[in-house]
Short mmCIF file of C-alpha atoms in Angstrom, two decimals:
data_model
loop_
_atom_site.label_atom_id
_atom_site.label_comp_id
_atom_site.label_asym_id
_atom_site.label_seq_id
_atom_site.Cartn_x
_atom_site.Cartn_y
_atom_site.Cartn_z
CA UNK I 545 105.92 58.20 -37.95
CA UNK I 546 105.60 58.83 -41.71
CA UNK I 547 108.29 58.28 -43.99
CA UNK I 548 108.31 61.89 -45.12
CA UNK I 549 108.36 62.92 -41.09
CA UNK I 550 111.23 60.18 -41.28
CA UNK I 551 113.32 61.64 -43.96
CA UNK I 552 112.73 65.29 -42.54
CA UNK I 553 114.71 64.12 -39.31
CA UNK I 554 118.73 64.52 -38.97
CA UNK I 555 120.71 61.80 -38.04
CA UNK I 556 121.12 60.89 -34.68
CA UNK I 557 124.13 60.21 -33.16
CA UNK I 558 124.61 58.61 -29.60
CA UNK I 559 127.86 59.08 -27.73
CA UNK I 560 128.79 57.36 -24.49
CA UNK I 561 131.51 59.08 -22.61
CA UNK I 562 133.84 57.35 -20.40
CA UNK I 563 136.14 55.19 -22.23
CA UNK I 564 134.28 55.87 -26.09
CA UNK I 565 135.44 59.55 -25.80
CA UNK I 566 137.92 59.24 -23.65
CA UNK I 567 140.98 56.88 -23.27
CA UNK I 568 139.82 55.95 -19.79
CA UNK I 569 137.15 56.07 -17.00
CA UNK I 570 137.03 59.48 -15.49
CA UNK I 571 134.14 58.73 -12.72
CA UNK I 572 137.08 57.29 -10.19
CA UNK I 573 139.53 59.92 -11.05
CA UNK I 574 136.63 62.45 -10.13
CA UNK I 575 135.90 60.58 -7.36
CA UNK I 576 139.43 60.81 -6.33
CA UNK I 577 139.67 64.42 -6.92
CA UNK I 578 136.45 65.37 -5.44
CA UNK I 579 135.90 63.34 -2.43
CA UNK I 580 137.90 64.67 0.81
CA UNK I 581 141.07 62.86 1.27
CA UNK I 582 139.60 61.03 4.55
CA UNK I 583 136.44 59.64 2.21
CA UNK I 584 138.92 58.39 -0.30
CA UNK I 585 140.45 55.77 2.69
CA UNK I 586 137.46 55.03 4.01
CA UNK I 587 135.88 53.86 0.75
CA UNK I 588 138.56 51.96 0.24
CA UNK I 589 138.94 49.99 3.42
CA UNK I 590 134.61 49.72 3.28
CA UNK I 591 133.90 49.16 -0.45
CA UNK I 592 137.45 46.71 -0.79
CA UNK I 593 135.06 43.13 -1.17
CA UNK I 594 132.68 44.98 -3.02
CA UNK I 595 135.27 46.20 -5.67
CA UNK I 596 136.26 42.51 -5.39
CA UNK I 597 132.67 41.04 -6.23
CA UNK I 598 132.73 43.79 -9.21
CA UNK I 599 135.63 42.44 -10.64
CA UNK I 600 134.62 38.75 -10.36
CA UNK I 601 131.72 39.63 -12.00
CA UNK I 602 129.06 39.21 -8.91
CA UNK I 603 127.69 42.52 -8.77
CA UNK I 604 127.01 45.49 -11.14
CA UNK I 605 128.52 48.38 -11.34
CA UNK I 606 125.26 50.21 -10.72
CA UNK I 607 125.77 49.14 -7.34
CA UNK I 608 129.40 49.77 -6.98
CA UNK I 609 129.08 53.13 -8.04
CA UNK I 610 126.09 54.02 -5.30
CA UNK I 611 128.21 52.68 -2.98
CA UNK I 612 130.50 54.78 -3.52
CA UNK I 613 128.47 57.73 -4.23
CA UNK I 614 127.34 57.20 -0.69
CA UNK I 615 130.48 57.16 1.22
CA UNK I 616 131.90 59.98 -1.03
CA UNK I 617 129.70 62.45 -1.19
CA UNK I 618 126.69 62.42 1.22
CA UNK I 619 126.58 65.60 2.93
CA UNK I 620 128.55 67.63 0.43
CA UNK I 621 127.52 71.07 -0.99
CA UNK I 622 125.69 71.24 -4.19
CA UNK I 623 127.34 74.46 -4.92
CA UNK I 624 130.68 72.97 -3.87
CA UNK I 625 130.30 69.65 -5.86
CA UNK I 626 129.08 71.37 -8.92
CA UNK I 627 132.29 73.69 -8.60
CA UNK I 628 134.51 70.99 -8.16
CA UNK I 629 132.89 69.20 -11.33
CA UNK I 630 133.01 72.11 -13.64
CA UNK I 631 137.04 72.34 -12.17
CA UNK I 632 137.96 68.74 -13.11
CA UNK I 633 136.32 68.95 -16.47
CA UNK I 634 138.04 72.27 -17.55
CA UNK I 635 141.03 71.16 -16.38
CA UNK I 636 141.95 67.33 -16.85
CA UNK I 637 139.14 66.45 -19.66
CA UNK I 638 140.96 68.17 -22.55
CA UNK I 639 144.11 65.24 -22.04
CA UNK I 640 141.70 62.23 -22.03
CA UNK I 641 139.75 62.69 -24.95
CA UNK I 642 140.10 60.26 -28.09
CA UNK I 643 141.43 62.84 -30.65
CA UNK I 644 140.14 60.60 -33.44
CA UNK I 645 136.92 59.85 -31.71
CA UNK I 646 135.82 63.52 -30.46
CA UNK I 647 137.13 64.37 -34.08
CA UNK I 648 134.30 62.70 -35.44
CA UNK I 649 131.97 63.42 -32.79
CA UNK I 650 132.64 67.21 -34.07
CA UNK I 651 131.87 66.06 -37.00
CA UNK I 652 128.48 65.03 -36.42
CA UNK I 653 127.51 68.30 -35.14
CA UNK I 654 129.23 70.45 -37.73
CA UNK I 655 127.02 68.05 -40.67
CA UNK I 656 123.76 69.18 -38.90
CA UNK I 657 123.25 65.21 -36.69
CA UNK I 658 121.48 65.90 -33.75
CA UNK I 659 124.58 64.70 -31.34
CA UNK I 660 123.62 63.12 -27.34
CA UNK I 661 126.06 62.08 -25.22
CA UNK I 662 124.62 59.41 -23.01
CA UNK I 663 126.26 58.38 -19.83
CA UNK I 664 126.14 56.50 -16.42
CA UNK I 665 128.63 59.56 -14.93
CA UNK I 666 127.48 62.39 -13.64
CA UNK I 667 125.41 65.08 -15.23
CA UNK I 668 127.25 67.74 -13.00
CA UNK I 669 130.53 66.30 -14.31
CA UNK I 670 129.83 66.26 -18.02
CA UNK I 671 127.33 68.79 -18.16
CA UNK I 672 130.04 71.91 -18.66
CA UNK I 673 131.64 70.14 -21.86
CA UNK I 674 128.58 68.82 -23.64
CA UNK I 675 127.60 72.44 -23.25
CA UNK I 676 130.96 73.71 -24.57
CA UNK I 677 130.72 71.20 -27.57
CA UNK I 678 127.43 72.43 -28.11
CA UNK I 679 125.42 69.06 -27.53
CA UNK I 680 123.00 67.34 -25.49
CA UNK I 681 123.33 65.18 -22.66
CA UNK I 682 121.66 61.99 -20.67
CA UNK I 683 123.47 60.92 -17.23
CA UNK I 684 123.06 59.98 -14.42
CA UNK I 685 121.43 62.82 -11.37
CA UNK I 686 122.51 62.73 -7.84
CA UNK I 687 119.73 63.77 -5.28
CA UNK I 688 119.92 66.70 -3.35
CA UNK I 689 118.04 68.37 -0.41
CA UNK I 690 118.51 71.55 0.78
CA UNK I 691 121.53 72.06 -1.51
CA UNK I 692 123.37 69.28 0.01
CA UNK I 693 124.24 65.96 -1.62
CA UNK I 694 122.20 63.23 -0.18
CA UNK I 695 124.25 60.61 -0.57
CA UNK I 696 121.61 59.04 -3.48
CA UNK I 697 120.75 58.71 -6.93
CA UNK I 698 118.16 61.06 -8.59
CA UNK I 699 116.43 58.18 -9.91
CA UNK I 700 118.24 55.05 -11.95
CA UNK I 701 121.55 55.36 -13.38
CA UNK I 702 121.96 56.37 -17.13
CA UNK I 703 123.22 52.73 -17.77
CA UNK I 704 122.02 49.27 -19.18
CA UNK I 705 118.15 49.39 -20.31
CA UNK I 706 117.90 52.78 -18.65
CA UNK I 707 120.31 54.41 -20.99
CA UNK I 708 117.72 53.17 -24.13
CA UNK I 709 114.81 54.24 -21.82
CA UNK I 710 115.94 57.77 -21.46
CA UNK I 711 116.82 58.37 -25.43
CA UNK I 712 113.41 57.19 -26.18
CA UNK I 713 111.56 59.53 -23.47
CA UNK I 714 113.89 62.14 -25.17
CA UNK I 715 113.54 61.67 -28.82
CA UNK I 716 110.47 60.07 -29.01
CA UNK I 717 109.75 57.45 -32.02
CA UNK I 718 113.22 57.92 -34.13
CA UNK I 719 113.78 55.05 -36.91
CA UNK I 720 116.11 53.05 -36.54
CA UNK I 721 117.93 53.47 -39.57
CA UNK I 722 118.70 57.04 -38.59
CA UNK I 723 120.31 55.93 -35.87
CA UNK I 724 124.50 55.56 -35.13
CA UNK I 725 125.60 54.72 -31.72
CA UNK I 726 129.17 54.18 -29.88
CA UNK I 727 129.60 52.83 -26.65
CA UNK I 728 132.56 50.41 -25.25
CA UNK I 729 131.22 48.08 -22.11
CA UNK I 730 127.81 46.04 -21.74
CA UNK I 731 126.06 48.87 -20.03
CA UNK I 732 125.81 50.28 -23.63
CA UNK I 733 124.41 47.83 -25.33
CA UNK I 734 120.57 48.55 -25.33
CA UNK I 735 121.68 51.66 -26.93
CA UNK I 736 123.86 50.02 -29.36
CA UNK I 737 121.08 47.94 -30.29
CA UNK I 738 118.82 50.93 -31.37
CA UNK I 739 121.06 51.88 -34.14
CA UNK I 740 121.21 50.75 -37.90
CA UNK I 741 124.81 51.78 -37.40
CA UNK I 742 127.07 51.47 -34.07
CA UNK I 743 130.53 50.17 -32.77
CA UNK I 744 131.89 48.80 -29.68
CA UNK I 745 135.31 49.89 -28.88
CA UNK I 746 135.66 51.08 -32.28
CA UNK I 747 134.77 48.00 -33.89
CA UNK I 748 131.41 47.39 -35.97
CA UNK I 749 128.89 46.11 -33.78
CA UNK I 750 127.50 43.27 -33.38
CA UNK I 751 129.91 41.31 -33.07
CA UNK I 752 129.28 37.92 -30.81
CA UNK I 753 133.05 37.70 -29.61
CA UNK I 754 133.00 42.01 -28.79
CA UNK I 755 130.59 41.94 -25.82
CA UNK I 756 131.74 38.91 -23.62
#
């Protein structure tokens, strides 16, 4: 890229969602709210040691989550999930946001910054609001076949190195000094690290001590 094509670009700005934007992690309250009541025990009595291993740091969340995606969903409507998505978002995402935080993140998009939220939750869930707000979004696809849920991923989760992977198939060649990023766990570090600018948790990042 040339540095006039460089200069001719806006900013971009890189959002994650859960937890950055909002004050906590919405995927289990979804979960909670979407999955039918009898789901809800089973996963909890089934997926208890893997929770455990989670928390003790022996497994990923990548795999917690299609666990759970699994005994949640599989079999569900598409028409009936994507209802129940567009429900939850409408009605219990305007109390979790980070008034400061989407604040700013309005702000981007009123100055003209090409604005992408980039999450490991659901594109169904997030999907209505980033269309609301007016930007675009990367997250993570659930698999479907003849408009039921199968139970699966739609290919890897927007998370970790995939979350960098899928800006770049997006954006293409952006310079790095054009870049801001905010993100709050580990998963959203190989984005942070394509920015000239980003935070973790509100704080500048890099910061050694941050990301432990």
């Amino acid at each position: 890229m040339s540095g006039g094509d460089a200069a001719s670009l806006p900013r971009l700005v890189l959002f994650d969602f859960d937890g950055t934007l909002t004050t906590v992690e919405t995927f289990p309250l979804f979960v909670r709210f979407a999955a039918p009541p009898w789901r809800v025990r089973l996963g909890g009595l089934l997926l208890a040691p893997l929770v455990l291993a989670y928390r003790a740091g022996v497994v990923s969340g990548t795999v917690v989550r299609a666990a759970i995606v699994r005994v949640a969903f599989s079999g569900m409507g598409r028409d009936h999930f994507e209802a129940l998505a567009r429900a939850f978002a409408a009605d219990r995402f305007p109390a979790l946001m980070r008034p400061d935080v989407l604040a700013r993140f309005r702000a981007h998009r009123v100055a003209g910054d090409r604005v992408i939220v980039v999450s490991g939750n659901f594109d169904a869930l997030l999907r209505p609001w980033c269309e609301v707000e007016g930007v675009e979004l990367l997250a993570s696809r659930l698999e479907y076949r003849l408009g039921t849920l199968t139970g699966r991923y739609d290919g890897p989760q927007c998370a970790g190195e995939a979350k960098a992977e899928r800006i770049r198939a997006l954006v293409g060649e952006w310079p790095r000094e054009g870049i801001e990023a905010h993100g709050d766990t580990v998963e959203d570090v190989p984005m942070l690290a394509m920015a000239a600018t980003a935070t973790y948790r509100g704080a500048p990042w890099p910061n050694g001590d941050a990301v432990r």
